[in-house]
mmCIF file of C-alpha atoms in Angstrom:
data_model
loop_
_atom_site.group_PDB
_atom_site.id
_atom_site.type_symbol
_atom_site.label_atom_id
_atom_site.label_comp_id
_atom_site.label_asym_id
_atom_site.label_seq_id
_atom_site.Cartn_x
_atom_site.Cartn_y
_atom_site.Cartn_z
ATOM 1 C CA UNK A 23 -5.469 -20.332 -5.444
ATOM 2 C CA UNK A 24 -8.185 -17.984 -4.258
ATOM 3 C CA UNK A 25 -7.876 -14.696 -2.440
ATOM 4 C CA UNK A 26 -8.535 -14.752 1.286
ATOM 5 C CA UNK A 27 -11.383 -12.570 2.636
ATOM 6 C CA UNK A 28 -8.967 -10.004 4.147
ATOM 7 C CA UNK A 29 -7.193 -9.444 0.831
ATOM 8 C CA UNK A 30 -8.205 -6.291 -1.048
ATOM 9 C CA UNK A 31 -8.898 -6.028 -4.747
ATOM 10 C CA UNK A 32 -5.695 -6.340 -6.779
ATOM 11 C CA UNK A 33 -4.667 -3.168 -8.615
ATOM 12 C CA UNK A 34 -2.763 -2.837 -11.847
ATOM 13 C CA UNK A 35 0.894 -1.995 -11.314
ATOM 14 C CA UNK A 36 1.668 1.735 -11.215
ATOM 15 C CA UNK A 37 4.044 4.112 -9.436
ATOM 16 C CA UNK A 38 1.335 4.721 -6.803
ATOM 17 C CA UNK A 39 0.845 0.994 -6.213
ATOM 18 C CA UNK A 40 4.590 0.468 -5.796
ATOM 19 C CA UNK A 41 4.815 3.365 -3.307
ATOM 20 C CA UNK A 42 1.798 2.027 -1.382
ATOM 21 C CA UNK A 43 3.242 -1.467 -1.159
ATOM 22 C CA UNK A 44 6.676 -0.264 -0.080
ATOM 23 C CA UNK A 45 5.194 1.926 2.668
ATOM 24 C CA UNK A 46 4.540 -1.440 4.328
ATOM 25 C CA UNK A 47 8.242 -2.357 4.048
ATOM 26 C CA UNK A 48 10.424 -1.073 6.893
ATOM 27 C CA UNK A 49 13.867 -0.054 5.641
ATOM 28 C CA UNK A 50 17.051 1.139 7.261
ATOM 29 C CA UNK A 51 18.022 4.733 6.567
ATOM 30 C CA UNK A 52 21.350 5.750 5.063
ATOM 31 C CA UNK A 53 22.828 8.921 3.647
ATOM 32 C CA UNK A 54 24.942 8.634 0.510
ATOM 33 C CA UNK A 55 27.531 11.373 -0.093
ATOM 34 C CA UNK A 56 29.929 12.266 -2.890
ATOM 35 C CA UNK A 57 32.525 14.963 -3.475
ATOM 36 C CA UNK A 58 32.119 17.346 -6.368
ATOM 37 C CA UNK A 59 32.645 21.053 -6.868
ATOM 38 C CA UNK A 60 30.399 21.131 -3.787
ATOM 39 C CA UNK A 61 29.632 18.014 -1.731
ATOM 40 C CA UNK A 62 26.322 16.284 -2.430
ATOM 41 C CA UNK A 63 24.263 13.794 -0.500
ATOM 42 C CA UNK A 64 20.836 12.240 -0.245
ATOM 43 C CA UNK A 65 18.831 10.010 2.044
ATOM 44 C CA UNK A 66 18.499 6.431 0.792
ATOM 45 C CA UNK A 67 16.370 3.544 1.954
ATOM 46 C CA UNK A 68 17.461 1.334 -0.939
ATOM 47 C CA UNK A 69 20.885 0.430 0.491
ATOM 48 C CA UNK A 70 21.772 -3.257 0.222
ATOM 49 C CA UNK A 71 24.689 -5.514 0.930
ATOM 50 C CA UNK A 72 25.455 -7.286 -2.349
ATOM 51 C CA UNK A 73 28.471 -9.492 -1.604
ATOM 52 C CA UNK A 74 31.015 -10.053 1.147
ATOM 53 C CA UNK A 75 33.923 -11.010 -1.120
ATOM 54 C CA UNK A 76 34.588 -8.574 -2.602
ATOM 55 C CA UNK A 77 32.632 -6.316 -0.214
ATOM 56 C CA UNK A 78 29.960 -4.768 -2.455
ATOM 57 C CA UNK A 79 26.941 -2.576 -1.708
ATOM 58 C CA UNK A 80 24.197 -1.139 -3.906
ATOM 59 C CA UNK A 81 21.680 1.691 -3.776
ATOM 60 C CA UNK A 82 19.294 3.458 -6.118
ATOM 61 C CA UNK A 83 19.455 7.127 -7.053
ATOM 62 C CA UNK A 84 16.977 9.083 -9.175
ATOM 63 C CA UNK A 85 18.435 10.609 -12.309
ATOM 64 C CA UNK A 86 16.386 13.754 -11.666
ATOM 65 C CA UNK A 87 17.881 14.261 -8.190
ATOM 66 C CA UNK A 88 20.237 17.178 -7.604
ATOM 67 C CA UNK A 89 22.900 14.687 -6.427
ATOM 68 C CA UNK A 90 22.853 12.528 -9.547
ATOM 69 C CA UNK A 91 25.217 14.611 -11.750
ATOM 70 C CA UNK A 92 27.963 14.334 -9.104
ATOM 71 C CA UNK A 93 27.237 10.670 -8.267
ATOM 72 C CA UNK A 94 27.248 9.927 -12.015
ATOM 73 C CA UNK A 95 30.882 11.098 -12.204
ATOM 74 C CA UNK A 96 32.178 10.151 -8.744
ATOM 75 C CA UNK A 97 34.877 7.513 -8.390
ATOM 76 C CA UNK A 98 34.056 7.123 -4.672
ATOM 77 C CA UNK A 99 30.940 7.576 -2.533
ATOM 78 C CA UNK A 100 30.240 7.612 1.188
ATOM 79 C CA UNK A 101 27.639 5.402 2.851
ATOM 80 C CA UNK A 102 26.386 6.381 6.314
ATOM 81 C CA UNK A 103 24.061 4.273 8.469
ATOM 82 C CA UNK A 104 21.905 6.639 10.538
ATOM 83 C CA UNK A 105 20.887 6.145 14.151
ATOM 84 C CA UNK A 106 17.445 6.723 15.619
ATOM 85 C CA UNK A 107 18.711 10.053 17.008
ATOM 86 C CA UNK A 108 19.290 11.370 13.454
ATOM 87 C CA UNK A 109 15.754 11.903 12.149
ATOM 88 C CA UNK A 110 16.436 15.566 11.416
ATOM 89 C CA UNK A 111 19.633 14.713 9.521
ATOM 90 C CA UNK A 112 17.697 12.165 7.438
ATOM 91 C CA UNK A 113 15.000 14.765 6.755
ATOM 92 C CA UNK A 114 17.589 17.390 5.761
ATOM 93 C CA UNK A 115 19.246 15.057 3.232
ATOM 94 C CA UNK A 116 15.806 14.021 1.907
ATOM 95 C CA UNK A 117 14.513 17.585 1.461
ATOM 96 C CA UNK A 118 14.923 19.197 -1.943
ATOM 97 C CA UNK A 119 16.799 22.505 -1.800
ATOM 98 C CA UNK A 120 18.075 21.976 1.775
ATOM 99 C CA UNK A 121 21.550 23.163 2.783
ATOM 100 C CA UNK A 122 22.706 19.610 3.459
ATOM 101 C CA UNK A 123 26.290 20.496 4.321
ATOM 102 C CA UNK A 124 25.512 23.702 6.202
ATOM 103 C CA UNK A 125 26.626 24.653 9.722
ATOM 104 C CA UNK A 126 24.138 22.287 11.382
ATOM 105 C CA UNK A 127 25.630 19.202 9.670
ATOM 106 C CA UNK A 128 28.596 17.514 11.374
ATOM 107 C CA UNK A 129 30.883 16.366 8.554
ATOM 108 C CA UNK A 130 34.477 16.298 7.358
ATOM 109 C CA UNK A 131 36.365 15.445 4.213
ATOM 110 C CA UNK A 132 37.287 11.776 4.589
ATOM 111 C CA UNK A 133 39.208 9.190 2.592
ATOM 112 C CA UNK A 134 39.297 9.869 -1.158
ATOM 113 C CA UNK A 135 37.891 13.340 -0.377
ATOM 114 C CA UNK A 136 34.424 11.871 0.278
ATOM 115 C CA UNK A 137 32.256 13.777 2.781
ATOM 116 C CA UNK A 138 31.983 11.682 5.973
ATOM 117 C CA UNK A 139 29.161 12.482 8.393
ATOM 118 C CA UNK A 140 29.713 12.560 12.153
ATOM 119 C CA UNK A 141 27.593 10.832 14.779
ATOM 120 C CA UNK A 142 26.456 7.985 12.511
ATOM 121 C CA UNK A 143 26.233 4.336 13.543
ATOM 122 C CA UNK A 144 28.670 3.273 10.816
ATOM 123 C CA UNK A 145 30.178 4.534 7.575
ATOM 124 C CA UNK A 146 31.955 3.267 4.475
ATOM 125 C CA UNK A 147 33.838 4.906 1.641
ATOM 126 C CA UNK A 148 33.319 2.838 -1.496
ATOM 127 C CA UNK A 149 34.737 2.803 -5.020
ATOM 128 C CA UNK A 150 31.984 2.898 -7.639
ATOM 129 C CA UNK A 151 32.169 -0.157 -9.911
ATOM 130 C CA UNK A 152 28.899 0.100 -11.879
ATOM 131 C CA UNK A 153 25.919 2.344 -12.598
ATOM 132 C CA UNK A 154 23.040 0.325 -14.006
ATOM 133 C CA UNK A 155 20.028 2.003 -15.695
ATOM 134 C CA UNK A 156 16.749 1.115 -13.951
ATOM 135 C CA UNK A 157 13.797 3.209 -15.138
ATOM 136 C CA UNK A 158 14.130 6.780 -13.863
ATOM 137 C CA UNK A 159 16.915 5.663 -11.478
ATOM 138 C CA UNK A 160 20.371 4.170 -11.599
ATOM 139 C CA UNK A 161 21.465 1.310 -9.387
ATOM 140 C CA UNK A 162 24.965 2.068 -8.155
ATOM 141 C CA UNK A 163 27.195 -0.824 -7.149
ATOM 142 C CA UNK A 164 30.276 0.078 -5.150
ATOM 143 C CA UNK A 165 33.093 -1.780 -3.416
ATOM 144 C CA UNK A 166 33.951 -0.881 0.175
ATOM 145 C CA UNK A 167 37.455 0.564 0.524
ATOM 146 C CA UNK A 168 37.497 1.768 4.142
ATOM 147 C CA UNK A 169 34.971 2.304 6.895
ATOM 148 C CA UNK A 170 34.162 2.222 10.565
ATOM 149 C CA UNK A 171 31.280 0.780 12.578
ATOM 150 C CA UNK A 172 31.895 3.759 14.891
ATOM 151 C CA UNK A 173 28.680 4.260 16.732
ATOM 152 C CA UNK A 174 26.584 2.216 19.023
ATOM 153 C CA UNK A 175 22.878 2.559 19.267
ATOM 154 C CA UNK A 176 19.808 1.698 17.341
ATOM 155 C CA UNK A 177 19.215 2.295 13.639
ATOM 156 C CA UNK A 178 16.824 4.803 12.140
ATOM 157 C CA UNK A 179 14.050 3.129 10.147
ATOM 158 C CA UNK A 180 11.709 4.395 7.433
ATOM 159 C CA UNK A 181 8.171 2.993 7.540
ATOM 160 C CA UNK A 182 4.719 4.226 6.537
ATOM 161 C CA UNK A 183 6.232 7.376 4.998
ATOM 162 C CA UNK A 184 8.099 8.541 8.108
ATOM 163 C CA UNK A 185 11.348 8.114 9.979
ATOM 164 C CA UNK A 186 10.910 6.040 13.125
ATOM 165 C CA UNK A 187 12.745 3.790 15.570
ATOM 166 C CA UNK A 188 12.642 0.083 16.267
ATOM 167 C CA UNK A 189 10.479 -1.079 19.131
ATOM 168 C CA UNK A 190 11.342 -3.974 21.420
#
């Protein structure tokens, strides 16, 4: 097999190459939350449905993130699917040092004490079943316990290094 003329020169695998390739991959945007001494949360584009029976999801979390110590100990986590109207919320939960659960964030303590965000397209509270080492991250697998596909609307998407909306 030969490379086509429009194909660039292959590069050796590196963190920069992986980031560059995945900028081409559009991903849905979620916020993961957990209850600790103070609630924690972070923006995730690595959310996946793993199985329907039992209902399992997965996501990646960096072990250097400020949320990891709480997620590492949490029995339950919250998963929130963001709508296109929630770019600022996604940015807040992605920004290091931000007051994620400050006055501008609509949230409440939900089932199992997990922080549940308001105004989202859908949410789940899940019981953590595994934390799998994966480089400088952990892959968390969790089983859905309760949730609600509460909101209508269109999902927020992450593509080319920015939050955006789907186009028709």
